[in-house]
Coordinates of C-alpha atoms and ligand atoms in Angstrom, one line a residue:
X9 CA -2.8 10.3 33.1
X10 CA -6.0 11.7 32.1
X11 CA -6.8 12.8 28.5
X12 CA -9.2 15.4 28.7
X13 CA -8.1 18.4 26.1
X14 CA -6.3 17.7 23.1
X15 CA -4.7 20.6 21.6
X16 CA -4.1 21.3 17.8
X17 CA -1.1 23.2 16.9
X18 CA -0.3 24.2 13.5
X19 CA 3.4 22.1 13.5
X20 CA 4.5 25.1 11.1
X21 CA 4.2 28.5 14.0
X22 CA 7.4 29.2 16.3
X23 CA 4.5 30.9 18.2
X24 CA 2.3 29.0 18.3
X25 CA 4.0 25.6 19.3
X26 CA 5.9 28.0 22.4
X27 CA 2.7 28.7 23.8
X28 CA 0.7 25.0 23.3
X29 CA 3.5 23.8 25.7
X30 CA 2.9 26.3 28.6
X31 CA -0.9 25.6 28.4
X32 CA -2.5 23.2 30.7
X33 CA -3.3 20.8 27.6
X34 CA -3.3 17.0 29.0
X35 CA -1.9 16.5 24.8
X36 CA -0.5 18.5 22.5
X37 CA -1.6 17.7 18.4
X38 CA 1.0 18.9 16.2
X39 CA -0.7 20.2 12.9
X40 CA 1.5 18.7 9.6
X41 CA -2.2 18.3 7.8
X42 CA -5.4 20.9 7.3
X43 CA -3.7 23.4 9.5
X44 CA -0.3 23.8 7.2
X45 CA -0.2 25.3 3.8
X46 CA 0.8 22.8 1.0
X47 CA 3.6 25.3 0.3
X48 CA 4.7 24.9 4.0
X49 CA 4.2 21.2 4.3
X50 CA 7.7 20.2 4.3
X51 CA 8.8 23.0 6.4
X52 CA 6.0 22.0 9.3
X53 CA 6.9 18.4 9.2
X54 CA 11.1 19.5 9.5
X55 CA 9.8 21.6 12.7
X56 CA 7.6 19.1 14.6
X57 CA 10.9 16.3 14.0
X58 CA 13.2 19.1 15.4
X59 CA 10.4 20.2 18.3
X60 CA 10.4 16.8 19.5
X61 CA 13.8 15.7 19.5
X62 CA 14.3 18.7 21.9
X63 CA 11.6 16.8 24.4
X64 CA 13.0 13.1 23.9
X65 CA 14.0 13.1 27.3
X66 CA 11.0 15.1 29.2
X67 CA 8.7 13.4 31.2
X68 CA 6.3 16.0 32.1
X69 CA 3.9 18.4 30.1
X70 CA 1.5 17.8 28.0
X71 CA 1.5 14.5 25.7
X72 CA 2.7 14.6 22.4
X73 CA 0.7 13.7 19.6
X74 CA 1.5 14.6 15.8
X75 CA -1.7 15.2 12.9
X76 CA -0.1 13.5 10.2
X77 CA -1.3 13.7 6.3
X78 CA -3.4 11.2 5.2
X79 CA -2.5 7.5 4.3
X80 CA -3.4 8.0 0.4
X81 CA -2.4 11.9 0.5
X82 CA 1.5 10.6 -0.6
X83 CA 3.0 12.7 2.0
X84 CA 1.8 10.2 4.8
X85 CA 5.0 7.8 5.2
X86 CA 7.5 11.1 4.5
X87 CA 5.4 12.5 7.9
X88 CA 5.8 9.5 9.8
X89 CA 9.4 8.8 8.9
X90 CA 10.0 12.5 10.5
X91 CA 8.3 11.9 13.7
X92 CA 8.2 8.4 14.9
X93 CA 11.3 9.0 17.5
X94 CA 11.8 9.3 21.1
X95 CA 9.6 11.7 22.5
X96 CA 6.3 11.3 20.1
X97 CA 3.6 10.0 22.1
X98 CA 1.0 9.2 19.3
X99 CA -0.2 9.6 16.2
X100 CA -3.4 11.5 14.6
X101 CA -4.9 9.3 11.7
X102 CA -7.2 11.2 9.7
X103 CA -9.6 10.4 7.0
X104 CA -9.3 6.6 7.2
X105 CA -11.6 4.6 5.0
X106 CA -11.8 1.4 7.3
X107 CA -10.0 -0.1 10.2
X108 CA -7.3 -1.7 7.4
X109 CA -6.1 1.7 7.5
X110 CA -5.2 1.4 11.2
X111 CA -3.5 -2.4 10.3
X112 CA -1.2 -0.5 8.0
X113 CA -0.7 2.3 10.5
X114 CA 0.2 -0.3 12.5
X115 CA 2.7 -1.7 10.8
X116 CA 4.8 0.9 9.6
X117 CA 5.5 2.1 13.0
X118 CA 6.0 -1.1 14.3
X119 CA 8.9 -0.8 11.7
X120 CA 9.5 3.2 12.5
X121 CA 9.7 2.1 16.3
X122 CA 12.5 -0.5 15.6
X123 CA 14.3 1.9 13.5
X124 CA 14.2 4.4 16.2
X125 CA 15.3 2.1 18.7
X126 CA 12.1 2.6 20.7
X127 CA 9.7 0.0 22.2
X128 CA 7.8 -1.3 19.3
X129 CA 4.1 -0.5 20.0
X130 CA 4.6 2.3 22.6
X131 CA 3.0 4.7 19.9
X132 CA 0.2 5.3 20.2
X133 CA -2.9 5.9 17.8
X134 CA -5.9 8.6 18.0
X135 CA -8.0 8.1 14.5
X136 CA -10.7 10.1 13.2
X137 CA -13.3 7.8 12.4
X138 CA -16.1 9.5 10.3
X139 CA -14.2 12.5 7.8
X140 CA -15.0 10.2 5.1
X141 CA -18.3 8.5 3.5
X142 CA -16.7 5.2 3.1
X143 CA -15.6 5.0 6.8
X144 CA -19.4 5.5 7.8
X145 CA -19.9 3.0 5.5
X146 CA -17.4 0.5 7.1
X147 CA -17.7 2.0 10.4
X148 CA -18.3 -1.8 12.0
X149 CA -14.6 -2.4 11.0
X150 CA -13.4 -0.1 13.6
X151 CA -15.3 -1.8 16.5
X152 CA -12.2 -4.6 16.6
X153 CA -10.0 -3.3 19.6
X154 CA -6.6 -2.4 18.5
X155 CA -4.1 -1.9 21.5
X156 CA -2.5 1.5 20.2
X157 CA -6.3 2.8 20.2
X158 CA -6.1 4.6 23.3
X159 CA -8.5 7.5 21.8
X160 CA -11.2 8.3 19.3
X161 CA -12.4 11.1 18.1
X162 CA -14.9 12.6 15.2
X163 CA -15.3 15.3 12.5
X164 CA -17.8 17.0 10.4
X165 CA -16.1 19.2 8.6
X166 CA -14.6 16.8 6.1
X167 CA -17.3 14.6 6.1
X168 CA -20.0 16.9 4.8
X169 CA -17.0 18.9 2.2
X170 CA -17.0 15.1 0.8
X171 CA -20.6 14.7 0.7
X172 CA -20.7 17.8 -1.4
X173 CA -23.4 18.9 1.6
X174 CA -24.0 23.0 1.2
X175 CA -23.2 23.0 5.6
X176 CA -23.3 20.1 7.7
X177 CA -25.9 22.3 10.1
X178 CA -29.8 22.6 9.3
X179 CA -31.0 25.7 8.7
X180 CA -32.2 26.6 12.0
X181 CA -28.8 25.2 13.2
X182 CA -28.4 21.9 15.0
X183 CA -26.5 19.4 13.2
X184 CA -27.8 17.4 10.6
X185 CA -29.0 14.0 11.2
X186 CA -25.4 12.4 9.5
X187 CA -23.4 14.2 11.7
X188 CA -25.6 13.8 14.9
X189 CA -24.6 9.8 13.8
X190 CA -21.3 10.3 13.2
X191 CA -21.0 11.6 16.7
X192 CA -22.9 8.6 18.2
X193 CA -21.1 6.3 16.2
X194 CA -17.6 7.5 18.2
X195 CA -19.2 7.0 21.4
X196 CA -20.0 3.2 20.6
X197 CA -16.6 2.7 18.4
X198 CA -14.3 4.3 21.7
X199 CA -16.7 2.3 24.0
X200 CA -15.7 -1.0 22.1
X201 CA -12.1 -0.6 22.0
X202 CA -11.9 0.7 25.7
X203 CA -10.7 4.0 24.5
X204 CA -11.8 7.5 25.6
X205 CA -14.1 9.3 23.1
X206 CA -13.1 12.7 22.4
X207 CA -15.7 15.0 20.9
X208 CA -14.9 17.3 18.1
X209 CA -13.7 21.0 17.8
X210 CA -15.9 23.6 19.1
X211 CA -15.0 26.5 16.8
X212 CA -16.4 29.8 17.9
X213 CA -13.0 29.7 20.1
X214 CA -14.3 33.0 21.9
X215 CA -17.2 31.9 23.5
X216 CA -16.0 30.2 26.6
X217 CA -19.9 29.7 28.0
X218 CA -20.8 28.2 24.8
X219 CA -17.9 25.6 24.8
X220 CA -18.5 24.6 28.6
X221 CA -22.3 24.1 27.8
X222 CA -21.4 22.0 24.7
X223 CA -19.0 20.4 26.7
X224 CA -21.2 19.7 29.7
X225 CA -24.0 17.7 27.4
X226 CA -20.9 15.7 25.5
X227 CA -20.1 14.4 28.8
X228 CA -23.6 13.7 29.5
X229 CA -23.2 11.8 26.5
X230 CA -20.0 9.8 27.3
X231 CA -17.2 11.7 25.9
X232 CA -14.4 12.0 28.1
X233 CA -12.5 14.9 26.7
X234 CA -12.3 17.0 23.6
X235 CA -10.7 18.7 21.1
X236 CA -9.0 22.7 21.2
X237 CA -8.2 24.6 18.5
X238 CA -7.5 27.9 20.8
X239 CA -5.2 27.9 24.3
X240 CA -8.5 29.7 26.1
X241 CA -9.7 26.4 25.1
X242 CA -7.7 24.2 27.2
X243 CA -9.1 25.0 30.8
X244 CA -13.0 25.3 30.1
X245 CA -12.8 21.5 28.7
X246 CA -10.0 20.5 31.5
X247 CA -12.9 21.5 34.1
X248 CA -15.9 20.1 31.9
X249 CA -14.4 16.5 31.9
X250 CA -13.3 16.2 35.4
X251 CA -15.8 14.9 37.8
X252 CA -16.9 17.5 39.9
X253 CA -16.8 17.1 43.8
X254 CA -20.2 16.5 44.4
X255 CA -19.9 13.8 41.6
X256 CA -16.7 12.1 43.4
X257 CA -18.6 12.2 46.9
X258 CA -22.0 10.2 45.1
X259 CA -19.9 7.8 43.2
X260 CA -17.9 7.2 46.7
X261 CA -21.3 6.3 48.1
X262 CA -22.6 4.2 45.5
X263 CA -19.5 2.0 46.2
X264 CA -19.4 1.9 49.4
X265 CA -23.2 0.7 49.8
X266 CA -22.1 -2.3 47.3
X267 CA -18.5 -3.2 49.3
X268 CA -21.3 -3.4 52.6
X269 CA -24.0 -5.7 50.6
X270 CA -21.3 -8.0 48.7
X271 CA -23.6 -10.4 47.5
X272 CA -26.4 -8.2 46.7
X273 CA -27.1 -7.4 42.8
X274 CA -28.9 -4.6 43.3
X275 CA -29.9 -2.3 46.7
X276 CA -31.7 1.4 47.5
X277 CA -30.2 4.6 48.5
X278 CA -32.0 7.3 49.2
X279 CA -34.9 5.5 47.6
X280 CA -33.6 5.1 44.0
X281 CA -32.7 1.5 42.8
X282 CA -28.8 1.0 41.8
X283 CA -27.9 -1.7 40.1
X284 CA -24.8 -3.2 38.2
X285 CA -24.4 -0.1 35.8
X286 CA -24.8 2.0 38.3
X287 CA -21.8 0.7 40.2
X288 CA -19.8 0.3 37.0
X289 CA -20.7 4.3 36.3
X290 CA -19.6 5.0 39.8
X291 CA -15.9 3.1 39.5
X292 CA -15.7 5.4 36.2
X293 CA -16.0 8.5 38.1
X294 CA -13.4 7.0 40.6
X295 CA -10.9 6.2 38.2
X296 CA -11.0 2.4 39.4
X297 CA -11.7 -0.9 37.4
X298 CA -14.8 -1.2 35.7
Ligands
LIG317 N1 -1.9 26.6 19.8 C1 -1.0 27.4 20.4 N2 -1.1 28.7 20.4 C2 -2.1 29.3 19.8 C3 -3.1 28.6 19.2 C4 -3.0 27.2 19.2 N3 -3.9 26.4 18.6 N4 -4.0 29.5 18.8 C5 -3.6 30.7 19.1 N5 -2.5 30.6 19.8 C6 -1.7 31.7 20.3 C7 -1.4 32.8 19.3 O1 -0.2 32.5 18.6 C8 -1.3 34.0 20.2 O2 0.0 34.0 20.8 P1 1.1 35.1 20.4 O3 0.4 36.4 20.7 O4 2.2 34.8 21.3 O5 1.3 34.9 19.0 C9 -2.3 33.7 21.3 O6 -2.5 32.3 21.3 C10 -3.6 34.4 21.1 O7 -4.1 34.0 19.8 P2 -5.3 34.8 19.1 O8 -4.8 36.1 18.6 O9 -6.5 34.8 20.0 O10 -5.7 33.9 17.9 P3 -5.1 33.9 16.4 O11 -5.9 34.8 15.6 O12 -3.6 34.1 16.5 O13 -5.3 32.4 15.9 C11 -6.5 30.6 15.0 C12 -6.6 31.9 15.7 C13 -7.8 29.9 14.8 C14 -5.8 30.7 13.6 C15 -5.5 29.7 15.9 O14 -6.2 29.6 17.1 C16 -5.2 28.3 15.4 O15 -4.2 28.2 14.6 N6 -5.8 27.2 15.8 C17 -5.5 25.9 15.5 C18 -6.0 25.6 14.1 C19 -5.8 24.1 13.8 O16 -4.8 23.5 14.2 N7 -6.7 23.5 13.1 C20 -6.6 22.1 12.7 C21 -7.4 21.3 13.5 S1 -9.1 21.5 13.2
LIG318 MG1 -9.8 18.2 8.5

Protein backbone atom coordinates (compact mmCIF):
# COMPACT_ATOMS: atom_id res chain seq x y z
CA UNK A 1 0.00 0.00 0.00
CA UNK A 2 1.70 3.01 -1.00
CA UNK A 3 2.14 6.08 1.32
CA UNK A 4 2.27 8.98 -0.79
CA UNK A 5 -0.07 11.89 0.90
CA UNK A 6 -0.55 12.13 4.38
CA UNK A 7 -3.35 14.22 5.41
CA UNK A 8 -3.65 16.45 8.66
CA UNK A 9 -6.99 16.76 10.17
CA UNK A 10 -7.71 18.86 13.00
CA UNK A 11 -9.18 15.64 15.29
CA UNK A 12 -11.49 18.43 16.89
CA UNK A 13 -13.92 19.40 13.20
CA UNK A 14 -17.15 17.16 12.46
CA UNK A 15 -16.36 18.72 9.04
CA UNK A 16 -13.43 18.41 8.63
CA UNK A 17 -12.76 14.71 9.63
CA UNK A 18 -16.21 13.85 7.13
CA UNK A 19 -14.47 15.11 4.30
CA UNK A 20 -10.56 13.75 5.00
CA UNK A 21 -12.21 10.24 4.62
CA UNK A 22 -13.78 10.81 1.14
CA UNK A 23 -10.45 12.22 -0.19
CA UNK A 24 -8.13 10.13 -1.99
CA UNK A 25 -5.46 10.47 0.95
CA UNK A 26 -3.24 7.07 1.11
CA UNK A 27 -3.29 8.32 5.36
CA UNK A 28 -5.32 10.24 7.23
CA UNK A 29 -3.31 12.32 10.43
CA UNK A 30 -5.67 13.08 13.00
CA UNK A 31 -4.70 16.60 14.64
CA UNK A 32 -4.90 16.21 18.86
CA UNK A 33 -1.59 18.66 18.79
CA UNK A 34 -0.85 22.32 16.99
CA UNK A 35 -4.06 22.06 15.10
CA UNK A 36 -6.42 21.90 18.36
CA UNK A 37 -6.99 24.74 20.71
CA UNK A 38 -5.70 23.95 24.42
CA UNK A 39 -9.34 24.72 25.44
CA UNK A 40 -10.40 21.95 22.91
CA UNK A 41 -7.73 19.46 23.63
CA UNK A 42 -9.70 17.08 25.55
CA UNK A 43 -12.65 17.41 23.36
CA UNK A 44 -10.42 16.53 19.96
CA UNK A 45 -8.77 13.56 21.69
CA UNK A 46 -12.68 12.20 22.88
CA UNK A 47 -13.52 12.62 18.98
CA UNK A 48 -10.53 10.89 17.27
CA UNK A 49 -11.20 7.66 20.13
CA UNK A 50 -14.90 7.79 19.08
CA UNK A 51 -13.94 8.33 15.02
CA UNK A 52 -11.99 5.37 15.12
CA UNK A 53 -13.83 3.00 17.04
CA UNK A 54 -16.47 3.53 14.29
CA UNK A 55 -13.64 2.22 11.54
CA UNK A 56 -12.27 -0.80 13.86
CA UNK A 57 -13.49 -3.12 11.42
CA UNK A 58 -12.85 -1.26 7.88
CA UNK A 59 -10.35 -2.38 5.71
CA UNK A 60 -10.33 0.07 3.08
CA UNK A 61 -9.73 3.99 2.88
CA UNK A 62 -7.20 5.84 3.77
CA UNK A 63 -4.72 4.80 6.77
CA UNK A 64 -5.25 5.95 10.00
CA UNK A 65 -2.70 7.85 11.78
CA UNK A 66 -3.27 10.11 14.99
CA UNK A 67 -0.82 13.58 15.81
CA UNK A 68 -0.45 13.04 19.29
CA UNK A 69 0.87 15.86 21.94
CA UNK A 70 4.26 15.67 22.72
CA UNK A 71 6.00 13.15 25.08
CA UNK A 72 7.00 16.01 27.80
CA UNK A 73 3.74 18.11 26.90
CA UNK A 74 1.78 15.95 29.96
CA UNK A 75 -1.07 15.32 27.79
CA UNK A 76 0.96 12.68 25.75
CA UNK A 77 0.03 9.27 27.58
CA UNK A 78 -3.82 10.68 28.22
CA UNK A 79 -3.63 10.90 23.94
CA UNK A 80 -2.29 7.61 23.55
CA UNK A 81 -4.47 5.83 26.18
CA UNK A 82 -7.51 7.32 23.85
CA UNK A 83 -6.33 6.00 20.61
CA UNK A 84 -4.26 3.02 20.73
CA UNK A 85 -7.36 0.52 19.70
CA UNK A 86 -8.46 -1.42 16.87
CA UNK A 87 -8.58 0.64 13.89
CA UNK A 88 -5.50 3.17 14.62
CA UNK A 89 -2.86 2.54 12.17
CA UNK A 90 -0.06 4.71 13.58
CA UNK A 91 1.14 7.16 15.54
CA UNK A 92 2.58 10.89 14.83
CA UNK A 93 5.52 11.66 17.31
CA UNK A 94 6.41 15.17 17.30
CA UNK A 95 9.14 17.18 18.68
CA UNK A 96 11.33 14.22 19.89
CA UNK A 97 14.66 15.09 21.37
CA UNK A 98 16.48 11.82 20.41
CA UNK A 99 15.65 8.30 19.31
CA UNK A 100 15.02 7.39 23.37
CA UNK A 101 11.93 9.08 22.69
CA UNK A 102 10.88 6.54 20.13
CA UNK A 103 12.20 3.49 22.83
CA UNK A 104 9.64 4.95 25.16
CA UNK A 105 7.05 5.35 22.39
CA UNK A 106 7.73 2.04 21.94
CA UNK A 107 7.02 0.75 25.02
CA UNK A 108 3.94 2.21 26.05
CA UNK A 109 2.12 0.92 23.13
CA UNK A 110 3.59 -2.29 23.30
CA UNK A 111 1.62 -2.05 26.65
CA UNK A 112 -1.50 0.00 25.01
CA UNK A 113 -1.55 -2.87 22.25
CA UNK A 114 -1.93 -5.62 24.97
CA UNK A 115 -4.42 -3.76 26.77
CA UNK A 116 -6.44 -3.42 23.64
CA UNK A 117 -6.19 -6.86 22.78
CA UNK A 118 -4.37 -6.05 19.49
CA UNK A 119 -1.13 -7.43 18.04
CA UNK A 120 1.59 -5.92 20.00
CA UNK A 121 3.76 -3.92 17.51
CA UNK A 122 1.21 -3.56 14.68
CA UNK A 123 1.23 0.26 15.39
CA UNK A 124 2.92 1.91 13.77
CA UNK A 125 5.27 5.06 14.15
CA UNK A 126 5.76 8.31 11.81
CA UNK A 127 8.23 10.75 13.92
CA UNK A 128 9.18 14.15 13.21
CA UNK A 129 12.74 14.32 13.43
CA UNK A 130 14.06 17.90 13.40
CA UNK A 131 11.17 20.43 15.38
CA UNK A 132 13.62 20.58 18.00
CA UNK A 133 17.42 21.84 18.37
CA UNK A 134 18.40 19.01 20.47
CA UNK A 135 17.12 16.45 17.99
CA UNK A 136 19.54 18.04 15.28
CA UNK A 137 21.80 17.76 17.74
CA UNK A 138 21.27 14.00 18.41
CA UNK A 139 20.07 13.43 14.93
CA UNK A 140 22.69 10.18 14.60
CA UNK A 141 20.39 8.52 17.29
CA UNK A 142 17.68 8.19 14.87
CA UNK A 143 19.75 6.31 12.20
CA UNK A 144 19.15 2.88 14.38
CA UNK A 145 16.23 1.08 12.53
CA UNK A 146 13.29 0.75 14.63
CA UNK A 147 10.54 -1.72 13.08
CA UNK A 148 7.40 0.50 13.80
CA UNK A 149 9.42 3.31 11.65
CA UNK A 150 7.62 2.83 8.59
CA UNK A 151 7.81 6.78 7.79
CA UNK A 152 9.77 10.02 8.42
CA UNK A 153 9.05 13.16 8.02
CA UNK A 154 10.48 16.90 8.82
CA UNK A 155 9.46 20.41 9.98
CA UNK A 156 10.54 23.97 10.09
CA UNK A 157 8.12 25.61 11.68
CA UNK A 158 8.92 24.47 15.22
CA UNK A 159 12.41 24.25 14.71
CA UNK A 160 13.14 27.83 13.81
CA UNK A 161 10.05 29.19 16.74
CA UNK A 162 12.62 27.25 19.06
CA UNK A 163 15.65 28.75 17.70
CA UNK A 164 14.06 32.12 18.41
CA UNK A 165 14.96 32.66 14.34
CA UNK A 166 12.81 35.91 13.05
CA UNK A 167 11.55 33.29 9.71
CA UNK A 168 13.13 30.22 8.88
CA UNK A 169 13.34 31.72 5.00
CA UNK A 170 16.22 34.18 3.86
CA UNK A 171 15.22 37.26 2.81
CA UNK A 172 15.03 36.66 -0.75
CA UNK A 173 13.15 33.47 0.18
CA UNK A 174 14.72 30.04 -0.12
CA UNK A 175 15.13 28.33 3.11
CA UNK A 176 17.84 28.90 5.39
CA UNK A 177 20.82 26.85 5.41
CA UNK A 178 19.32 24.88 8.99
CA UNK A 179 16.36 23.99 7.46
CA UNK A 180 17.79 23.05 3.93
CA UNK A 181 19.77 20.41 6.51
CA UNK A 182 17.04 19.45 8.34
CA UNK A 183 15.39 18.40 5.20
CA UNK A 184 18.57 16.44 4.03
CA UNK A 185 19.01 14.95 7.26
CA UNK A 186 15.31 13.07 6.79
CA UNK A 187 16.30 11.76 3.51
CA UNK A 188 19.41 9.94 5.04
CA UNK A 189 17.51 9.11 8.59
CA UNK A 190 14.25 7.39 6.35
CA UNK A 191 17.03 5.89 3.99
CA UNK A 192 18.69 4.11 7.08
CA UNK A 193 15.67 2.76 8.67
CA UNK A 194 14.21 1.59 5.26
CA UNK A 195 11.33 4.00 5.71
CA UNK A 196 9.72 6.37 3.13
CA UNK A 197 10.72 10.06 3.59
CA UNK A 198 7.89 12.28 3.63
CA UNK A 199 8.61 15.99 2.87
CA UNK A 200 7.03 18.65 4.83
CA UNK A 201 3.72 20.84 4.46
CA UNK A 202 3.54 23.05 1.57
CA UNK A 203 1.44 25.80 2.94
CA UNK A 204 0.13 28.19 0.35
CA UNK A 205 -2.67 25.34 0.02
CA UNK A 206 -4.13 27.31 -3.12
CA UNK A 207 -1.48 27.13 -5.39
CA UNK A 208 -1.75 23.65 -6.87
CA UNK A 209 1.27 24.50 -9.63
CA UNK A 210 3.41 25.56 -6.83
CA UNK A 211 2.93 22.41 -4.76
CA UNK A 212 3.43 19.95 -7.88
CA UNK A 213 6.69 21.85 -8.66
CA UNK A 214 7.87 21.60 -5.09
CA UNK A 215 6.79 18.23 -5.12
CA UNK A 216 8.38 17.23 -8.36
CA UNK A 217 12.10 18.41 -7.12
CA UNK A 218 11.37 16.54 -3.46
CA UNK A 219 11.08 13.45 -5.45
CA UNK A 220 14.10 14.28 -7.36
CA UNK A 221 15.47 14.42 -4.05
CA UNK A 222 14.21 11.10 -2.65
CA UNK A 223 11.10 11.70 -0.84
CA UNK A 224 8.42 9.41 -1.50
CA UNK A 225 5.37 11.27 -0.47
CA UNK A 226 4.42 14.31 1.55
CA UNK A 227 2.50 16.03 3.83
CA UNK A 228 -1.42 17.91 3.19
CA UNK A 229 -2.77 20.35 5.14
CA UNK A 230 -5.78 21.07 2.50
CA UNK A 231 -8.05 18.13 0.58
CA UNK A 232 -6.94 20.00 -2.95
CA UNK A 233 -3.79 18.81 -1.62
CA UNK A 234 -4.23 15.21 -1.78
CA UNK A 235 -4.27 14.55 -5.67
CA UNK A 236 -1.42 16.94 -6.87
CA UNK A 237 1.07 14.98 -4.38
CA UNK A 238 -0.77 11.46 -5.13
CA UNK A 239 0.27 12.20 -8.93
CA UNK A 240 3.82 13.78 -7.99
CA UNK A 241 4.95 10.57 -6.20
CA UNK A 242 3.77 7.92 -8.49
CA UNK A 243 6.15 7.02 -11.18
CA UNK A 244 5.01 8.25 -14.30
CA UNK A 245 4.52 5.83 -17.36
CA UNK A 246 7.45 6.74 -19.14
CA UNK A 247 9.39 6.20 -15.83
CA UNK A 248 7.72 2.48 -15.36
CA UNK A 249 8.56 1.60 -19.14
CA UNK A 250 12.71 2.88 -18.57
CA UNK A 251 12.89 1.15 -15.26
CA UNK A 252 11.28 -2.08 -17.02
CA UNK A 253 14.18 -1.85 -19.47
CA UNK A 254 16.92 -1.26 -17.17
CA UNK A 255 15.83 -4.66 -15.72
CA UNK A 256 15.36 -6.47 -18.24
CA UNK A 257 18.93 -5.69 -19.90
CA UNK A 258 20.37 -6.95 -16.32
CA UNK A 259 17.95 -10.35 -16.14
CA UNK A 260 19.69 -10.96 -20.07
CA UNK A 261 23.53 -10.20 -18.83
CA UNK A 262 23.18 -12.10 -15.35
CA UNK A 263 26.68 -12.03 -14.52
CA UNK A 264 27.49 -8.71 -15.90
CA UNK A 265 28.18 -5.76 -13.22
CA UNK A 266 27.67 -3.18 -15.31
CA UNK A 267 26.35 -2.91 -19.31
CA UNK A 268 25.23 0.10 -22.01
CA UNK A 269 21.91 1.16 -23.23
CA UNK A 270 21.47 3.48 -25.41
CA UNK A 271 25.00 4.47 -24.81
CA UNK A 272 24.87 5.49 -21.16
CA UNK A 273 26.66 3.19 -18.59
CA UNK A 274 24.25 1.50 -15.81
CA UNK A 275 25.57 0.02 -13.14
CA UNK A 276 24.42 -1.54 -9.67
CA UNK A 277 22.47 1.78 -8.48
CA UNK A 278 21.10 2.10 -11.42
CA UNK A 279 19.34 -1.27 -11.24
CA UNK A 280 18.64 -0.85 -7.60
CA UNK A 281 16.84 2.80 -8.72
CA UNK A 282 15.05 0.86 -11.39
CA UNK A 283 13.55 -2.11 -8.86
CA UNK A 284 12.39 1.14 -6.73
CA UNK A 285 10.31 2.49 -9.44
CA UNK A 286 8.96 -1.14 -9.89
CA UNK A 287 7.91 -1.66 -6.50
CA UNK A 288 10.27 -4.89 -6.36
CA UNK A 289 13.15 -5.78 -3.88
CA UNK A 290 15.96 -3.60 -3.77
N1 LIG B 1 -8.99 18.03 6.25
C1 LIG B 1 -10.27 17.77 5.92
N2 LIG B 1 -11.10 18.70 5.41
C2 LIG B 1 -10.61 19.94 5.24
C3 LIG B 1 -9.29 20.27 5.55
C4 LIG B 1 -8.45 19.25 6.10
N3 LIG B 1 -7.19 19.48 6.44
N4 LIG B 1 -9.07 21.55 5.24
C5 LIG B 1 -10.21 22.02 4.74
N5 LIG B 1 -11.15 21.06 4.73
C6 LIG B 1 -12.55 21.17 4.25
C7 LIG B 1 -13.27 22.32 4.89
O1 LIG B 1 -13.90 21.95 6.09
C8 LIG B 1 -14.27 22.66 3.80
O2 LIG B 1 -15.32 21.72 3.82
P1 LIG B 1 -16.80 22.16 4.29
O3 LIG B 1 -17.19 23.24 3.33
O4 LIG B 1 -17.59 20.91 4.19
O5 LIG B 1 -16.64 22.64 5.68
C9 LIG B 1 -13.51 22.37 2.52
O6 LIG B 1 -12.49 21.44 2.86
C10 LIG B 1 -12.89 23.59 1.89
O7 LIG B 1 -12.08 24.22 2.85
P2 LIG B 1 -11.58 25.71 2.64
O8 LIG B 1 -12.71 26.66 2.85
O9 LIG B 1 -10.86 25.78 1.35
O10 LIG B 1 -10.51 25.89 3.78
P3 LIG B 1 -10.77 26.40 5.26
O11 LIG B 1 -10.60 27.87 5.31
O12 LIG B 1 -12.03 25.78 5.82
O13 LIG B 1 -9.55 25.73 6.06
C11 LIG B 1 -7.36 25.48 6.95
C12 LIG B 1 -8.22 26.14 5.87
C13 LIG B 1 -5.89 25.78 6.69
C14 LIG B 1 -7.76 26.01 8.33
C15 LIG B 1 -7.62 23.95 6.88
O14 LIG B 1 -7.27 23.52 5.61
C16 LIG B 1 -6.97 23.10 7.94
O15 LIG B 1 -7.48 23.00 9.06
N6 LIG B 1 -5.86 22.41 7.59
C17 LIG B 1 -5.20 21.50 8.48
C18 LIG B 1 -4.36 22.24 9.47
C19 LIG B 1 -3.57 21.29 10.33
O16 LIG B 1 -4.00 20.18 10.65
N7 LIG B 1 -2.38 21.69 10.73
C20 LIG B 1 -1.54 20.86 11.52
C21 LIG B 1 -0.46 20.25 10.73
S1 LIG B 1 0.69 21.39 10.19
MG1 LIG C 1 4.03 21.92 14.91
Amino acid sequence: MPLRSFLFVPADSERKLAKGLASEADALILDLEDAVAWTNKPQARRMASTWLEQRASDTAGPRRFVRVNPLDSGLALDDLAAVVQPGLHGIVLPKPTSSADLLRLHHVLEALEARAGMVVGEVSVLPVITETPQAMLNMNTFSVPQPRVVAVTWGAEDLSAAIGAVSNRDEDGPLAPLYVWAQSLCLCVAASSSAVAIDTLYADFRDAAGLAASCRQARRRGFGGRIAIHPDQVEVINTAFSATEAELAHARRVVEAFEQQPNAGTLSLDGVMYDMPHLKQARRTLGLPT
